[in-house]
Short mmCIF file of C-alpha atoms in Angstrom, two decimals:
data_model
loop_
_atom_site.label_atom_id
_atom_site.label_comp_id
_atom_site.label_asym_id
_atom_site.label_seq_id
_atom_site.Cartn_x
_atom_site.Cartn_y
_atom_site.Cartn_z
CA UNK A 2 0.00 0.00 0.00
CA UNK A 3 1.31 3.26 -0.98
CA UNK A 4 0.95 5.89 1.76
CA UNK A 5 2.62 8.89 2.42
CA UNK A 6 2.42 10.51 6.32
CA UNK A 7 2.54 14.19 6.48
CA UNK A 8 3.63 15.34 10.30
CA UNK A 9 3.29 18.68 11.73
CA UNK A 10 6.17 19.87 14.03
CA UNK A 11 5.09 22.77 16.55
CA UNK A 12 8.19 25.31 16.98
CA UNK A 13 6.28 27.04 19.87
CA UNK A 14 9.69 29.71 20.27
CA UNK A 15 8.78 33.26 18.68
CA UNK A 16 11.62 32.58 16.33
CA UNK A 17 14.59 35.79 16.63
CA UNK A 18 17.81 36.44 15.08
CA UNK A 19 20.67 33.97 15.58
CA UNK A 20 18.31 31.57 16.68
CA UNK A 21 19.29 27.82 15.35
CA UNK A 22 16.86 25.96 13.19
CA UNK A 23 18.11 22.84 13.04
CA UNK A 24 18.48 22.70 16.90
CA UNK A 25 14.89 23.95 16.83
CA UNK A 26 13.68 21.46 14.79
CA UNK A 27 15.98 18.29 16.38
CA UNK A 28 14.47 19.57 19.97
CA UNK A 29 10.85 19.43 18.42
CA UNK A 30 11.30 16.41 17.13
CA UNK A 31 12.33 14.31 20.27
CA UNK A 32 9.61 16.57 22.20
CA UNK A 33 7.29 14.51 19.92
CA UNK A 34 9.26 10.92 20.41
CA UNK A 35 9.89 11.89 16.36
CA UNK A 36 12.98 9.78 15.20
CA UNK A 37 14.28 11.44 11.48
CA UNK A 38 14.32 8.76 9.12
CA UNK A 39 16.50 8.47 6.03
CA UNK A 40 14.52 9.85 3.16
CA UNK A 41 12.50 11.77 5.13
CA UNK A 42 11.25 15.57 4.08
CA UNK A 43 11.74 18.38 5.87
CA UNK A 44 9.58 21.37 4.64
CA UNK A 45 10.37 24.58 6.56
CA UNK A 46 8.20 27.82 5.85
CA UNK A 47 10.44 30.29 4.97
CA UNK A 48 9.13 32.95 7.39
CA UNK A 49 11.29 31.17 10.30
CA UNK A 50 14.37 31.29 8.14
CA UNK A 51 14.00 34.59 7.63
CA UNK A 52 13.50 35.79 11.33
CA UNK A 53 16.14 33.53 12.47
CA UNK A 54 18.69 34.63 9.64
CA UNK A 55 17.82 38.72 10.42
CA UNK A 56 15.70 38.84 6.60
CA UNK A 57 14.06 41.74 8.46
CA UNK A 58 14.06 45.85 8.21
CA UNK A 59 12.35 48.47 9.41
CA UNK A 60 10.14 50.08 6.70
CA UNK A 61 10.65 53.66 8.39
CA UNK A 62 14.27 53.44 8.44
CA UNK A 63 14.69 52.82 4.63
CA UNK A 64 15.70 55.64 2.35
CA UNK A 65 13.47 55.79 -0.76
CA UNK A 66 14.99 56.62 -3.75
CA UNK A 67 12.63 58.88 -6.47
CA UNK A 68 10.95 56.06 -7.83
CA UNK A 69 10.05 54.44 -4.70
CA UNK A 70 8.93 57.51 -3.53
CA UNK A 71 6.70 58.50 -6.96
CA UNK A 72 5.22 54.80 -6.76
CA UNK A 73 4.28 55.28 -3.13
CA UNK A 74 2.65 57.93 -3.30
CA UNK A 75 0.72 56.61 -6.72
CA UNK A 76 -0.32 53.61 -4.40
CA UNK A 77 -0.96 54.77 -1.22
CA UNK A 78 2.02 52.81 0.75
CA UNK A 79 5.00 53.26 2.36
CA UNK A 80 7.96 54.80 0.82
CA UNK A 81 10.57 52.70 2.97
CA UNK A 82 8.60 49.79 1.65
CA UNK A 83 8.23 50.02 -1.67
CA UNK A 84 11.66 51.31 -1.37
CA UNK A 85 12.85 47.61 -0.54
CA UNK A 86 10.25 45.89 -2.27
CA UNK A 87 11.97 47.57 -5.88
CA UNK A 88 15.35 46.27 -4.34
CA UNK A 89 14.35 42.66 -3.58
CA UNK A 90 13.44 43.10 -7.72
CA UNK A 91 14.40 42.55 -10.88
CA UNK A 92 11.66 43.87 -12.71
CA UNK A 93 8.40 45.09 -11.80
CA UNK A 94 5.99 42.78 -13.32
CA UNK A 95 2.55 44.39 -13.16
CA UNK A 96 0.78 46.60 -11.18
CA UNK A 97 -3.24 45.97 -10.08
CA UNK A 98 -5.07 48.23 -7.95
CA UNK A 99 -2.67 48.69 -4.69
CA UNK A 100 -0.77 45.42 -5.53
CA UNK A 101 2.81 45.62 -7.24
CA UNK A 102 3.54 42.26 -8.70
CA UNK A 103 7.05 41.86 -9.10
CA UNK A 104 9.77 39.46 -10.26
CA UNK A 105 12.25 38.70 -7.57
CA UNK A 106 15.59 37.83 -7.91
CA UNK A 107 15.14 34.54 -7.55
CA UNK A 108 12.93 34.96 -10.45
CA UNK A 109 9.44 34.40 -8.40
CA UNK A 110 6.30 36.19 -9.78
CA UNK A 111 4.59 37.35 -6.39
CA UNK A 112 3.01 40.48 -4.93
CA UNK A 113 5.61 43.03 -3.30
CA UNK A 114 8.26 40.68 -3.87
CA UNK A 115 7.73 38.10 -1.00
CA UNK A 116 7.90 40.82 1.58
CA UNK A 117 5.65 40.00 4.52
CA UNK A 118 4.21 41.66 7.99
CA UNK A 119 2.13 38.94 9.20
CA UNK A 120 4.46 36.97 12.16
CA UNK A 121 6.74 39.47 12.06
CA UNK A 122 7.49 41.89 15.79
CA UNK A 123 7.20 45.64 15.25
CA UNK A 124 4.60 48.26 13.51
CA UNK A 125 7.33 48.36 10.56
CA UNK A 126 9.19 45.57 10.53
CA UNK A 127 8.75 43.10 7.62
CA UNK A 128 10.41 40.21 6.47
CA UNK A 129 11.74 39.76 3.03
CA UNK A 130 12.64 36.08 1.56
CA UNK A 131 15.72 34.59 2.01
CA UNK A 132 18.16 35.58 -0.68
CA UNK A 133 19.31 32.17 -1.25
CA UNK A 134 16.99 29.44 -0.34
CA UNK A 135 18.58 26.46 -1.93
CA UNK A 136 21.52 26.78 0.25
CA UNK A 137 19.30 27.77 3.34
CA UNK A 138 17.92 24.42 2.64
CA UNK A 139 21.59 22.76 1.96
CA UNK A 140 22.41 24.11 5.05
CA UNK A 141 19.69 23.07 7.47
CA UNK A 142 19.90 19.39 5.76
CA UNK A 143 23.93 19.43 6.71
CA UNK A 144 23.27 20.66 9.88
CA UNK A 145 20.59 18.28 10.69
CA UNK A 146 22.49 15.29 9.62
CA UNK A 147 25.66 16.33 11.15
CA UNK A 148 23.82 16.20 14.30
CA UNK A 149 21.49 13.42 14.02
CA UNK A 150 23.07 11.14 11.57
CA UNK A 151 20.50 11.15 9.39
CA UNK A 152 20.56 13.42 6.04
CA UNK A 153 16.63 14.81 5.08
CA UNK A 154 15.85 16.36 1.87
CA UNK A 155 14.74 19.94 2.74
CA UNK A 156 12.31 22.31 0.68
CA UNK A 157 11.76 25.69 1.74
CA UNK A 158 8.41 26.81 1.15
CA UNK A 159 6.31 30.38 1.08
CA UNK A 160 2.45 30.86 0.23
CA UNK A 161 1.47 32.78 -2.59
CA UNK A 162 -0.73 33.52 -5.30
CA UNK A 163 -1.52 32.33 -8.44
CA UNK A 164 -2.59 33.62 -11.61
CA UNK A 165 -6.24 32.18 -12.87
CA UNK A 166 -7.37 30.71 -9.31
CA UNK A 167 -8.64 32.12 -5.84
CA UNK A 168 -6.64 31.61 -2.39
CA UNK A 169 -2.99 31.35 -2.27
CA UNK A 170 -0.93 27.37 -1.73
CA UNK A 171 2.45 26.82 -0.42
CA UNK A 172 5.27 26.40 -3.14
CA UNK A 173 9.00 25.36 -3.17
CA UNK A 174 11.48 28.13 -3.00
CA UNK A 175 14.35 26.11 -1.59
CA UNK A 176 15.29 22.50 -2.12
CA UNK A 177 18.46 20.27 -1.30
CA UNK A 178 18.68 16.56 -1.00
CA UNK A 179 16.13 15.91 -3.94
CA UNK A 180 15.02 16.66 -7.52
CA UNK A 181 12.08 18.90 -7.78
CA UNK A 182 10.79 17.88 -11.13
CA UNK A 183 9.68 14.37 -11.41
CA UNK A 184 10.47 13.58 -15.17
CA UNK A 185 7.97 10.91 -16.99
CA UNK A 186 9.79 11.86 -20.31
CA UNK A 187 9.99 8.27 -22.37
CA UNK A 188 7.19 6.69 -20.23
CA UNK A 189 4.44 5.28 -21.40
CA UNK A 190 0.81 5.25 -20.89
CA UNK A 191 -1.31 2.06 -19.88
CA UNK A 192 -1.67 1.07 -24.38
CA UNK A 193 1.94 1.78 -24.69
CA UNK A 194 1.87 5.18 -25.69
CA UNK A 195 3.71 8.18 -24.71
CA UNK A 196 2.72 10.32 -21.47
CA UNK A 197 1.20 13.34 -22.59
CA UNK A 198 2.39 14.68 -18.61
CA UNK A 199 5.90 14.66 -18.69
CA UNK A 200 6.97 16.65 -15.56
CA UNK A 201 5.46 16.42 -12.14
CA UNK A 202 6.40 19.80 -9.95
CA UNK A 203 6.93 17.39 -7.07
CA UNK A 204 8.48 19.48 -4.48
CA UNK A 205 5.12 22.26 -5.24
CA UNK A 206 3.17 19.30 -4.72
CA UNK A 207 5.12 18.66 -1.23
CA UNK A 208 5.18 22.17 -0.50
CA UNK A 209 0.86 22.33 -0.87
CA UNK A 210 0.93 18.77 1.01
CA UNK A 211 2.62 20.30 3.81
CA UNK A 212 0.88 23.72 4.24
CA UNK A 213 -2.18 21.59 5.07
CA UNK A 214 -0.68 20.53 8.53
CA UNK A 215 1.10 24.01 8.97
CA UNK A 216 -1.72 26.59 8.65
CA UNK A 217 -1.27 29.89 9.20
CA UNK A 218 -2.46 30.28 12.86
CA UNK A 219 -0.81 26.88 14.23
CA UNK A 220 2.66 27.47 15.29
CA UNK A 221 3.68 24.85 12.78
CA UNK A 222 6.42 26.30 10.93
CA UNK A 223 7.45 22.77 9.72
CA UNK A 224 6.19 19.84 8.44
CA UNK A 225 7.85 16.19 8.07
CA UNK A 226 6.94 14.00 4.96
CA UNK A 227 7.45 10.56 5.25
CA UNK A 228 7.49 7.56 2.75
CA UNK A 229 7.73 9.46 -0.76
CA UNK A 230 10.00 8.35 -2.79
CA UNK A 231 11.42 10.98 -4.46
CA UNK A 232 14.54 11.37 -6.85
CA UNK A 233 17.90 11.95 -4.91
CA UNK A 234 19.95 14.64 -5.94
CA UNK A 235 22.51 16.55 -4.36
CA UNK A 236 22.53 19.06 -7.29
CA UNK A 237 19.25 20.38 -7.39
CA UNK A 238 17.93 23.80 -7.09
CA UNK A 239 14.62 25.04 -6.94
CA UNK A 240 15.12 27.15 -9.79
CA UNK A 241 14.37 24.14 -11.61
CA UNK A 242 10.75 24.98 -11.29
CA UNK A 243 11.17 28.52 -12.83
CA UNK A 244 9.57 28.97 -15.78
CA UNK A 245 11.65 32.23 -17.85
CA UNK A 246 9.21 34.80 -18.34
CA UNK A 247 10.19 34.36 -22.52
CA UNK A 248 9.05 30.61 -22.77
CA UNK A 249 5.94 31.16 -20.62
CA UNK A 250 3.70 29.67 -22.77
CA UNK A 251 0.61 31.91 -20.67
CA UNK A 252 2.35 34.98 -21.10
CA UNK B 14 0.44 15.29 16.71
CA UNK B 15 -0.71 16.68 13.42
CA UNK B 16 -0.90 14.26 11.25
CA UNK B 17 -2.44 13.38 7.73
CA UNK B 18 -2.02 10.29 5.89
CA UNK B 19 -2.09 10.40 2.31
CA UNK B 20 -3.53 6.18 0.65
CA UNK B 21 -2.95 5.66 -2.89
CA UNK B 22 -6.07 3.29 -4.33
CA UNK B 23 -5.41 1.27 -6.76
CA UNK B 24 -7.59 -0.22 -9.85
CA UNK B 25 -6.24 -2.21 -11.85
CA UNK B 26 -9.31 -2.18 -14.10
CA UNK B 27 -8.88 -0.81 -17.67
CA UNK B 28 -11.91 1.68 -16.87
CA UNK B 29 -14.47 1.66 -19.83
CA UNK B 30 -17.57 3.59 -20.36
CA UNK B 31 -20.54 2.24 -18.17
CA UNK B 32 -18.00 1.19 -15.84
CA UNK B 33 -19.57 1.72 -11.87
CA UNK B 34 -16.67 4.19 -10.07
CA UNK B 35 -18.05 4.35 -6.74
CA UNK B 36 -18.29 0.37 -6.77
CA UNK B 37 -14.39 0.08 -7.99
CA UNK B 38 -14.09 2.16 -5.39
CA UNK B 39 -15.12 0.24 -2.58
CA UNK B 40 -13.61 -3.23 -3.99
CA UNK B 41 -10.34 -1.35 -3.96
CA UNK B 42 -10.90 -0.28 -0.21
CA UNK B 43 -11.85 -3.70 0.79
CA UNK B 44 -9.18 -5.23 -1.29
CA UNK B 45 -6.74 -3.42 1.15
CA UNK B 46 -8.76 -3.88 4.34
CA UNK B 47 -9.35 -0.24 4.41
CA UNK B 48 -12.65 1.06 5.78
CA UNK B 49 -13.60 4.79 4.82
CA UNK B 50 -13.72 6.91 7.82
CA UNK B 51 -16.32 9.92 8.53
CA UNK B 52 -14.15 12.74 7.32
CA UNK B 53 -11.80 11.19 4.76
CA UNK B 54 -11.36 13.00 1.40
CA UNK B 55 -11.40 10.95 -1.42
CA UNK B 56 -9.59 12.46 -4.24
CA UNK B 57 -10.37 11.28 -7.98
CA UNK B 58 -8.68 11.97 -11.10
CA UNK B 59 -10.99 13.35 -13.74
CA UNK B 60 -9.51 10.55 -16.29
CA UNK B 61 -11.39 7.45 -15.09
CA UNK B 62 -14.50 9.39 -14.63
CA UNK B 63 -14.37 10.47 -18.21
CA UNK B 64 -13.58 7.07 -19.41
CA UNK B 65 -16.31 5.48 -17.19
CA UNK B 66 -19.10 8.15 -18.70
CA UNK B 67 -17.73 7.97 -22.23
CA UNK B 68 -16.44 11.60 -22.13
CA UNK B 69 -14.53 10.41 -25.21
CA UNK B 70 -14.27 11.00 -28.87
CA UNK B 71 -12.51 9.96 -32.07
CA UNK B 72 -10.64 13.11 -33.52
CA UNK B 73 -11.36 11.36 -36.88
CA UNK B 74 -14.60 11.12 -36.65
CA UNK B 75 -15.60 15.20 -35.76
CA UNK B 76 -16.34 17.62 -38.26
CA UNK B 77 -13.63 20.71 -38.92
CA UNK B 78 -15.54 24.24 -38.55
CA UNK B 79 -13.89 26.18 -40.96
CA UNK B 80 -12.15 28.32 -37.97
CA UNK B 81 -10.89 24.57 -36.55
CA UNK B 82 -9.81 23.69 -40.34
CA UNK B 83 -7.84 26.35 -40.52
CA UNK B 84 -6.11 26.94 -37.01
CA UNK B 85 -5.26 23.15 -37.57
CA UNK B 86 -3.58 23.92 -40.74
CA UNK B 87 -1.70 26.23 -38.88
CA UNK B 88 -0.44 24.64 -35.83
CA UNK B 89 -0.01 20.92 -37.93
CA UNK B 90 -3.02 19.52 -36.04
CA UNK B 91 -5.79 17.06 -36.83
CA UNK B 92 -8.65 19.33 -37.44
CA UNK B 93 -11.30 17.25 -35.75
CA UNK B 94 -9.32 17.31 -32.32
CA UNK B 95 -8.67 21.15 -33.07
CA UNK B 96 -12.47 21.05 -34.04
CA UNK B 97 -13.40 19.55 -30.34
CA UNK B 98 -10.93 21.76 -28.59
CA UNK B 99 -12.94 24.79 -29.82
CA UNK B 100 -16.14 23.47 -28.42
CA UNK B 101 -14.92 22.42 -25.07
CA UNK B 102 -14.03 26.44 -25.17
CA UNK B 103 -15.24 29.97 -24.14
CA UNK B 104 -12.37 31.09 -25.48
CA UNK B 105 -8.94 30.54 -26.85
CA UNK B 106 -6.98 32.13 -24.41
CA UNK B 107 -3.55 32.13 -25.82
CA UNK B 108 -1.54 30.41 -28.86
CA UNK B 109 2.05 29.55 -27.93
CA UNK B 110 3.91 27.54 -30.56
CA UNK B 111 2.18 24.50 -31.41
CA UNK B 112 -0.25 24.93 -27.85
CA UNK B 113 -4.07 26.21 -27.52
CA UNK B 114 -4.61 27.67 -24.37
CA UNK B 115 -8.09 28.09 -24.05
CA UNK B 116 -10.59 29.23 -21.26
CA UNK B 117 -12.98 25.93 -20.87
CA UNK B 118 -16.04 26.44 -19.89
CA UNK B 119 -15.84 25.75 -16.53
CA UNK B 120 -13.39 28.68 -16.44
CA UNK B 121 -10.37 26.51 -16.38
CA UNK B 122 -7.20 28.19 -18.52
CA UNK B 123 -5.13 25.12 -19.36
CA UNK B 124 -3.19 23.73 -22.93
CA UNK B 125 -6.13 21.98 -25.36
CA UNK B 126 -9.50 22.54 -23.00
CA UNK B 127 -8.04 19.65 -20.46
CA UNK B 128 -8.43 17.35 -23.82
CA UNK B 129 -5.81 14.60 -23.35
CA UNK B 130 -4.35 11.25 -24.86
CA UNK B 131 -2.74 9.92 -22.33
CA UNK B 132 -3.78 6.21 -21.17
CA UNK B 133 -7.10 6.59 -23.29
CA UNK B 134 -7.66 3.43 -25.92
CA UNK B 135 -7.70 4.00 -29.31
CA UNK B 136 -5.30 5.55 -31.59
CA UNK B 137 -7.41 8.49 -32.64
CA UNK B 138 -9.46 8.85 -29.03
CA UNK B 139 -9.19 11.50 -26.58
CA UNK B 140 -11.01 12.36 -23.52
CA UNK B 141 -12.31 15.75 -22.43
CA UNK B 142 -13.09 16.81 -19.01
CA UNK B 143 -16.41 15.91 -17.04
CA UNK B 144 -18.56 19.08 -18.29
CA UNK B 145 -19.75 19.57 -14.40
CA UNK B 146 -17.43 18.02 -12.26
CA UNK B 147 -18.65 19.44 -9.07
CA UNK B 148 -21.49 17.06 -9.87
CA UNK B 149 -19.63 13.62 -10.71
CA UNK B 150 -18.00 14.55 -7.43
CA UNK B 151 -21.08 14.86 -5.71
CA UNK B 152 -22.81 11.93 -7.16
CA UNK B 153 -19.69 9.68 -6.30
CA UNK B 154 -20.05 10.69 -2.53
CA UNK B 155 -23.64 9.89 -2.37
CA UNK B 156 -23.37 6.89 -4.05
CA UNK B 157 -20.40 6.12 -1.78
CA UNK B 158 -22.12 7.24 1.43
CA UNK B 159 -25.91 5.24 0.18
CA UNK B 160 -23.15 2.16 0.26
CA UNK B 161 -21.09 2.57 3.17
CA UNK B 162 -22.77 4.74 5.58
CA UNK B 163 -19.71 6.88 5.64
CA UNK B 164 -20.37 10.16 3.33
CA UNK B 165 -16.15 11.33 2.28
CA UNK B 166 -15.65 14.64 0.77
CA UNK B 167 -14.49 14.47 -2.64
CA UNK B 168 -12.16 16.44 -5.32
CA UNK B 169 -11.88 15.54 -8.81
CA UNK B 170 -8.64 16.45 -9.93
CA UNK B 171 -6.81 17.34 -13.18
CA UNK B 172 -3.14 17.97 -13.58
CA UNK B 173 -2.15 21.05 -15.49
CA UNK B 174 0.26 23.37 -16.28
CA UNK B 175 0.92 26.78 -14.52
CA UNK B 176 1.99 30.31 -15.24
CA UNK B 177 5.72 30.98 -14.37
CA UNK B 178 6.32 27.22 -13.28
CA UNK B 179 8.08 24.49 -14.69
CA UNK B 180 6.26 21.27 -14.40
CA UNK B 181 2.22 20.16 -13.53
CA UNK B 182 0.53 19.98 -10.43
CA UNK B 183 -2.61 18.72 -9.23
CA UNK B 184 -5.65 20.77 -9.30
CA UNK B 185 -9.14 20.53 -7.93
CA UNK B 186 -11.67 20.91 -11.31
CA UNK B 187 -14.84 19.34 -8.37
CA UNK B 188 -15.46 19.48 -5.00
CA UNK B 189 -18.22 18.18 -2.84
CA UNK B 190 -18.99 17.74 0.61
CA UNK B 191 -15.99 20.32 1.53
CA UNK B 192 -14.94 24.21 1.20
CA UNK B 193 -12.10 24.66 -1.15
CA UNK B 194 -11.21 27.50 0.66
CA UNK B 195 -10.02 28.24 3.74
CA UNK B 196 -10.84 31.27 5.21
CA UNK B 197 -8.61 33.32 7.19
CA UNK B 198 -10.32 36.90 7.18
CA UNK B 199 -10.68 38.78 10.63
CA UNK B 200 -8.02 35.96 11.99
CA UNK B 201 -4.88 37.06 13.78
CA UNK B 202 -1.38 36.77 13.24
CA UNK B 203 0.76 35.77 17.02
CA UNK B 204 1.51 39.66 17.26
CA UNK B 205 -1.93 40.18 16.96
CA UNK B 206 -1.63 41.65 13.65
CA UNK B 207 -4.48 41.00 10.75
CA UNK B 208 -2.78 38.33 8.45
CA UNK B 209 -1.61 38.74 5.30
CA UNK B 210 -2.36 35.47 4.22
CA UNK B 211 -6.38 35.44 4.11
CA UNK B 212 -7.72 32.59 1.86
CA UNK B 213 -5.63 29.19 1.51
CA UNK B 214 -6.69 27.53 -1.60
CA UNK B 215 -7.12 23.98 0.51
CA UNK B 216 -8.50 21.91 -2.41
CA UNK B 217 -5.71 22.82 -4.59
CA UNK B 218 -3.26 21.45 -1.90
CA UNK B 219 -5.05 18.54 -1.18
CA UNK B 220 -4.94 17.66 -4.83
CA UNK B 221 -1.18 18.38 -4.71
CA UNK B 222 -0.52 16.19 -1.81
CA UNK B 223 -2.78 13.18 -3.25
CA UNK B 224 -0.74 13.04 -6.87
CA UNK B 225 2.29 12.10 -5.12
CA UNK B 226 0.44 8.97 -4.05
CA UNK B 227 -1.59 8.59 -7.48
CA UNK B 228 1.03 9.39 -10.33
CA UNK B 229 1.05 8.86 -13.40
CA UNK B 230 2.28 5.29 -14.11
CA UNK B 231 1.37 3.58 -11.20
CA UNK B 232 -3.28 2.60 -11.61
CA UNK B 233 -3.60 4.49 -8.57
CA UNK B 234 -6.27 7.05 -9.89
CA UNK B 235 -7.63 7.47 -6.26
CA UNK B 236 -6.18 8.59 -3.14
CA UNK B 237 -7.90 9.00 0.65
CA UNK B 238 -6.57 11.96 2.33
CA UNK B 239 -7.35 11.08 5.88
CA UNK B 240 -7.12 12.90 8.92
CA UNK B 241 -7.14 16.59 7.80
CA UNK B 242 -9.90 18.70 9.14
CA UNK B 243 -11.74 20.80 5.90
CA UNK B 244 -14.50 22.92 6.59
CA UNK B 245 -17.20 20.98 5.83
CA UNK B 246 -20.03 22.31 2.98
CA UNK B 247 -22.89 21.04 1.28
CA UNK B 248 -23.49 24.18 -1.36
CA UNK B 249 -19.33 23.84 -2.47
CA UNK B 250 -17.97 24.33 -5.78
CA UNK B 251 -14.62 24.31 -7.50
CA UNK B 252 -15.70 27.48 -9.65
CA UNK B 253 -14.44 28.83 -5.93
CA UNK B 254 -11.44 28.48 -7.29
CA UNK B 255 -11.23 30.16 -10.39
CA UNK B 256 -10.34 34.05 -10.58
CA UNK B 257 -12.30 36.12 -13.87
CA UNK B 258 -9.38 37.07 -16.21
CA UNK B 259 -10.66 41.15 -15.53
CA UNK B 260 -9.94 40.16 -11.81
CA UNK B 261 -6.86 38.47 -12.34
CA UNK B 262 -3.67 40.68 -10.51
CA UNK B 263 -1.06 38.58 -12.70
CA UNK B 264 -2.88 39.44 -16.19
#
């Protein structure tokens, strides 16, 4: 029987700067009797990463240059923010109503670039995504299995929006330990033909899976999945799942 | 402890039109000694229930329109499956390379109106999507619950492309018995702060989460997502979902 066990894993601590994540995680896990196991998951919200690793500013300390200023006042927001929304950018995608859609450096296509208020201390103080997530994943995986022996795969996740449907789902910003795209190409269908799906988003499909258990009110910054076999690979990158704005074939 | 459990259901069957769903259903459970519990989700992918109602045609045997004849012409298509495309559509929503993207009329913006080759019999069949799938999932659950005494919630999926990602997911195209949404308006973040996150698109995720025990290779068109509490809802529907293109903030 194929069945795959999604965990939740309570990090009660109001996560601050310098705090450790993988202790956090290894001291949740025995808290819950939780033994890692070898090819285990470990999806981590990003918002944690970026409060432990100081992702943060102050939105009235931030010096708006002209354009942050003109667009702030066009929208009706704060200059310091828009101010670090432009620099978390690489192009400003679209703008709807009060929303500016942008294209982060990692190459996402989310509102205000990723930045974020909600479980974040202080009137101004947002978080912004973590430059790098693939190696704040890499990280956390070495870290984990240095100290408990046991190397997870890691995907680092945030909750956004999509074009063409309502409410927002968790999706993979950060991998290590595991291929994101599951690739059918050269399969065959039940008659022998080829697939017409060729590529499975698997770690999006984890990251969803996982936000189920971690709401957004819980205190469940991380989720475990167990028993999915995924492809290995010590390679990967969740930039993998990008799609360049060029060969969009919506756009 | 915070756990789901995601079961993969097989059937072997090579599903055919007239063929009972709900009933393979249930010999699959009690094939693997599994009895449906009050609250499980069963998730369905919209392939076996288009092959079990004979949502099928023969490309070779549809008429052309002259717009079909010649947008087939164009793209090197068979005009009868460019033909059927077109009436499975409000609208063509985009032409990228060789690919239709239309608008089908459930609202659903995906490559070909969700018409697909893949494991259908037949070298010139397709099958197109269940025309109301909130009601084949509705149907199943009564039909399951009339049997068993135990009424699931249940999503019909399909697995599609997305804007600005590289590979398919699982989506929900019917729901019954559950919200697809979860609401999080006029809910808190732990600072007290309104969040920013407000609706979590929970049928999307649990469609996510049940293709990694379904996928594509495997006859394991059915999953049970047990142990997550949805918001229960008798008047659901997956046009929930979908966002109007003028109310789109990506477009």
């Amino acid at each position: 029987m194929d069945s795959i066990e999604i965990i939740g894993v309570k990090i009660e601590k109001d996560i601050e700067p310098g705090d450790d994540i993988p202790e956090l995680i290894i001291e949740a896990l025995n808290n819950m009797n939780i033994k890692l196991e070898e090819r285990d998951i470990l999806v981590i919200c990003q918002k944690i990463i970026s409060k432990a690793k100081g992702f943060l500013f102050d939105a009235s300390k931030v010096k708006p240059s002209p354009k942050a200023l003109e667009l702030a006042r066009k929208l009706g927001k704060k200059p310091g923010l828009i101010e670090f929304v432009l620099r978390q950018s690489k192009s400003i995608f679209n703008i709807w109503r009060r929303v500016i859609i942008t294209e982060t450096h990692h190459g996402l296509i989310c509102p205000n670039a990723g930045i974020d208020k909600s479980n974040v201390k202080g009137e101004n103080w947002y978080s912004f995504l973590p430059p790098d997530p693939d190696m704040e994943a890499q990280k956390i995986r070495e870290e984990i299995g240095k100290r408990l022996g046991v190397y997870p795969a890691v995907i680092i996740t945030d909750t956004m929006s999509r074009p063409f449907r309502r409410g927002q789902v968790n999706f993979a910003i950060g991998v290590a330990g595991m291929a994101p795209l599951l690739d059918y190409r050269g399969k065959s269908d039940m008659y022998g033909k080829p697939l017409r799906i060729t590529i499975i988003a698997i770690a999006d499909e984890i990251a969803a899976a996982a936000e189920l258990v971690m709401g957004k009110t819980k205190r469940c910054p991380v989720a475990i999945v167990r028993n999915y076999k995924y492809p290995r690979s010590e390679q990967a990158s969740a930039k993998e799942l990008i799609v360049k704005l060029d060969e969009d074939m919506f756009l």
